[in-house]
Coordinates of C-alpha atoms in Angstrom, one line a residue:
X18 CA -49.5 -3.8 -158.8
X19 CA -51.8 -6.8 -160.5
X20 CA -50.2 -10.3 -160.3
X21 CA -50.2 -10.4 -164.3
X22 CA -48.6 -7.0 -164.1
X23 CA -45.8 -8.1 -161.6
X24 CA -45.0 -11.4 -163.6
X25 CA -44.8 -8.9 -167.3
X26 CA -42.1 -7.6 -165.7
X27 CA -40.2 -10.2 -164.6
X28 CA -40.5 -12.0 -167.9
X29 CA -37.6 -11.0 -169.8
X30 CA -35.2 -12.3 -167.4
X31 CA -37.0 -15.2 -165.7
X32 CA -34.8 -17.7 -167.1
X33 CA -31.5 -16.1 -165.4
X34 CA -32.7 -18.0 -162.4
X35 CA -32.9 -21.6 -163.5
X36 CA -29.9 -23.0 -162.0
X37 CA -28.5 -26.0 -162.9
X38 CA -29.1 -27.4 -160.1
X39 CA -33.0 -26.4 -160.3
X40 CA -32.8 -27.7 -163.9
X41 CA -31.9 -31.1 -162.4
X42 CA -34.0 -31.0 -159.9
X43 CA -37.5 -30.4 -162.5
X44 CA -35.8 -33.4 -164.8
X45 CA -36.1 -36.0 -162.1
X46 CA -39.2 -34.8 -160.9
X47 CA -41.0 -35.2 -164.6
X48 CA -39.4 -38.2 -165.2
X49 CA -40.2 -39.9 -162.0
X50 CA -44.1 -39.2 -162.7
X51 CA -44.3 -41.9 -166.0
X52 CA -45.7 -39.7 -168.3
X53 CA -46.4 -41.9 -171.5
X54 CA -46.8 -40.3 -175.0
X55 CA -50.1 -39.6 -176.3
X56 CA -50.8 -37.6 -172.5
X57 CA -52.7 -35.1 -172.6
X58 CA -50.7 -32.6 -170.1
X59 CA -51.7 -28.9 -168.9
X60 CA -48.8 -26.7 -167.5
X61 CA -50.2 -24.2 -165.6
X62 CA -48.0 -21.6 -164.5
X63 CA -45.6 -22.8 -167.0
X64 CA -44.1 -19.0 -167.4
X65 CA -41.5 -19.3 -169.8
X66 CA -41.8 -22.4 -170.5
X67 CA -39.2 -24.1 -167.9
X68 CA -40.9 -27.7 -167.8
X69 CA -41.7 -28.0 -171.5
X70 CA -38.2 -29.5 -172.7
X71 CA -38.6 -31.9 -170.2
X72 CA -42.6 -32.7 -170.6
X73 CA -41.6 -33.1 -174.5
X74 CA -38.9 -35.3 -174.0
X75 CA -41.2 -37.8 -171.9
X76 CA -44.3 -37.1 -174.9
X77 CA -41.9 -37.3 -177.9
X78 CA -44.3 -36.1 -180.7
X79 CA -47.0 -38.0 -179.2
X80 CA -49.9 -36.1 -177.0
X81 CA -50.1 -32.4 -176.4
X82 CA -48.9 -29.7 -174.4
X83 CA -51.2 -26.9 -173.3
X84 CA -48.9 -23.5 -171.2
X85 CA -51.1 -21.9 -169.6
X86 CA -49.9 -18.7 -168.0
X87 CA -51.6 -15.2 -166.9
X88 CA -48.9 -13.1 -168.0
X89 CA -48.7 -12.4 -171.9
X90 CA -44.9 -11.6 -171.5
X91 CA -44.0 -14.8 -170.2
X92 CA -45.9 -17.0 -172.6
X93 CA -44.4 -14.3 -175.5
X94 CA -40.8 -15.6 -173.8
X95 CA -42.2 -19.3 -174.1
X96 CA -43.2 -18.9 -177.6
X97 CA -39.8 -17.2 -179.3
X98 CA -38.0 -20.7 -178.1
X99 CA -39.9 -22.7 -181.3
X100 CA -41.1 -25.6 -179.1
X101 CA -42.8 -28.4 -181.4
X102 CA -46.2 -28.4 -182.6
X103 CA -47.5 -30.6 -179.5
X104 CA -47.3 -27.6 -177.6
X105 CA -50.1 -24.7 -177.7
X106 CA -50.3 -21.8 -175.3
X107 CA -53.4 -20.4 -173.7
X108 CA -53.4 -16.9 -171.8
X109 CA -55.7 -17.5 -168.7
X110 CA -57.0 -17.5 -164.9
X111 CA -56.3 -20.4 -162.9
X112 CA -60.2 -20.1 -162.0
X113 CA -61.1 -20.0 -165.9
X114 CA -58.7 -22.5 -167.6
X115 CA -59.9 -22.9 -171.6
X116 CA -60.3 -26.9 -171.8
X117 CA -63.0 -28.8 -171.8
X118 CA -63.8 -31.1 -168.8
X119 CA -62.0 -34.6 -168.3
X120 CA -59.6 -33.7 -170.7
X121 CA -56.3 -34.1 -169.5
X122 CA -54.3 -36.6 -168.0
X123 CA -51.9 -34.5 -166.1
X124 CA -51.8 -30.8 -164.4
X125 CA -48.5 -30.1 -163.3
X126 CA -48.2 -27.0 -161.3
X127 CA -44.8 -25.6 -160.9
X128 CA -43.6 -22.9 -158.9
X129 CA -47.1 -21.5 -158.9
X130 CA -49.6 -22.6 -156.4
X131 CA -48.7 -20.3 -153.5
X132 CA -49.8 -17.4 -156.2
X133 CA -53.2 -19.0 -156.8
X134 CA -55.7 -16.1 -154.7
X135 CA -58.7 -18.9 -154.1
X136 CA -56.9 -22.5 -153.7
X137 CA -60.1 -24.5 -153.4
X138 CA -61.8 -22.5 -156.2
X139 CA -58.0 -23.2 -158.2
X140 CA -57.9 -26.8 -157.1
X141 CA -61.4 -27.6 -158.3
X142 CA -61.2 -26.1 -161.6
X143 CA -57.9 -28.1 -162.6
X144 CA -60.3 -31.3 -161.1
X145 CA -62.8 -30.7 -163.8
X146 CA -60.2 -30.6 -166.2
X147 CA -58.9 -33.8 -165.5
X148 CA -59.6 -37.1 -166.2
X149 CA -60.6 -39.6 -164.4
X150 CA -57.7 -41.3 -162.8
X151 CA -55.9 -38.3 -164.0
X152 CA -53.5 -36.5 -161.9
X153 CA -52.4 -33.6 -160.3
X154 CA -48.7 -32.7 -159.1
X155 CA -47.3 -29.5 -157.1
X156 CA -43.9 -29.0 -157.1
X157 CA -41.4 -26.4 -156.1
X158 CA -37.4 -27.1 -155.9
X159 CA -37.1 -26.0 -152.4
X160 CA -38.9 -26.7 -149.3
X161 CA -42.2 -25.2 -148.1
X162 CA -40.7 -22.8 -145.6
X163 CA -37.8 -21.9 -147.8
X164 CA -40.6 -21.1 -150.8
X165 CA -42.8 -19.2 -147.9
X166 CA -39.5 -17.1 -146.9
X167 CA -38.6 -16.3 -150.2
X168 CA -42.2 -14.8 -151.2
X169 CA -41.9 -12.9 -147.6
X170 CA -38.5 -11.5 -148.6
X171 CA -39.9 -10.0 -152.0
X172 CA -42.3 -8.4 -150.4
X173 CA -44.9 -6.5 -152.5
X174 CA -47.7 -8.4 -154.6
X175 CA -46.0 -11.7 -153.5
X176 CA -45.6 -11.1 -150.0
X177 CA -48.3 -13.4 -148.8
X178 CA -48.2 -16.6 -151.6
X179 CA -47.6 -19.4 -148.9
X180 CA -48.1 -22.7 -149.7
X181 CA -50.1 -24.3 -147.2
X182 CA -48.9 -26.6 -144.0
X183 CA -49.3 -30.4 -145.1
X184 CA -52.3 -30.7 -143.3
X185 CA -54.4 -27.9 -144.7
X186 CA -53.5 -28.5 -148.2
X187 CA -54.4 -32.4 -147.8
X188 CA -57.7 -31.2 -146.9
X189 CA -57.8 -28.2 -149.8
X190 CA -57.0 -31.2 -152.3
X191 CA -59.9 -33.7 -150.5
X192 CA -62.1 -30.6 -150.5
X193 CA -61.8 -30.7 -154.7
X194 CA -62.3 -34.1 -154.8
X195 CA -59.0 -35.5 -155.1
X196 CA -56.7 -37.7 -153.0
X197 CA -53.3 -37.3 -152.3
X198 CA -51.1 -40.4 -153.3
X199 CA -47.7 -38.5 -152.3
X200 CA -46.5 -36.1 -150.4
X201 CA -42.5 -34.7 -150.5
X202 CA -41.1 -32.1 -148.3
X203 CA -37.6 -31.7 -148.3
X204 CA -34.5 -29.2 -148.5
X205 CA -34.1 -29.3 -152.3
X206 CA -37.9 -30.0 -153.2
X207 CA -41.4 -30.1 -152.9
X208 CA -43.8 -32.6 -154.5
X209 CA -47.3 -33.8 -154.2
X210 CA -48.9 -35.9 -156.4
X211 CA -52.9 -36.2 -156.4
X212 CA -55.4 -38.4 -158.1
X213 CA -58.8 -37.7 -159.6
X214 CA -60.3 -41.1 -158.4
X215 CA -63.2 -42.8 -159.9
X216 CA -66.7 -42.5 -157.9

């Protein structure tokens, strides 16, 4: 089974997993990264749209939203909840995203990188995307190993979407020519924050 194939199915019921708990945990996480309206911010992996509530609450009307997923089920899902016109959808690879190059302030990556099949290739298409001083943030609402167990416990297409040890992804991210600026580890999440630096 294909990746876009395994996700299509999952689709229709995706949103039976967001706990409230998990729901907290994604509110602080966007809130604590000072989005300001008129951002320009790319969801990738956004799925059925999870983040966007909280992504629009931090824009208000002003900015834009691109969702970027590979499965046409799960942006279909995204789409039926009417989310305001700052928000557009885009159907694509992680390796081929649709924007033009230093165009967005933030790429926020949620519950998604471990499914990324080239990591440097991923990491250094979202760098062209972004701006200069623009920023990229991983995050998961569970710990490395408990994210890295889970995937193993599915089995299937899945079975082998790690996220990297600290170290290697550090150098993944420096490899794409960004610099980490945090790094979060913890029982009941995962973030890292890196920045597209000015030469």
């Amino acid at each position: 089974m294909q990746l876009q194939e395994y996700f299509d199915q999952l689709a229709p019921t995706w949103d039976e997993e967001l706990t409230r708990e998990r729901v907290k945990c994604l509110s602080s996480i966007v809130k604590e990264l000072g989005i300001k309206p008129g951002y320009y911010v790319l969801d990738i992996g956004s799925g059925t749209g999870v983040l966007l509530p909280f992504l629009i609450a931090e824009l208000g009307d002003e900015g834009k939203i691109v969702a970027l997923d590979l499965s046409a089920e799960m942006l279909g899902q995204a789409k039926a909840k009417n989310f305001p016109p700052i928000v557009g959808f885009a159907q694509a690879d992680i390796l081929a995203i649709p924007l033009a190059d230093n165009s967005v302030e933030l790429a926020i990556c949620n519950s998604v990188f471990p499914h990324f099949s080239d990591k440097v290739k991923a990491l250094r298409e979202i760098a062209r995307v972004l701006r200069n001083n623009g920023r990229l943030v991983i995050c998961h609402t569970m710990s490395r190993a408990m994210i890295n167990h889970l995937h193993q416990s599915i089995g299937g297409v899945v079975a082998h979407h790690f996220l990297p040890h600290e170290f290697q992804l550090k150098e993944l991210i420096k490899q794409a020519g960004l610099k980490v600026t945090h790094f979060e580890d913890g029982p009941e999440r995962y973030l890292v924050v890196a920045e597209k630096s000015v030469c």
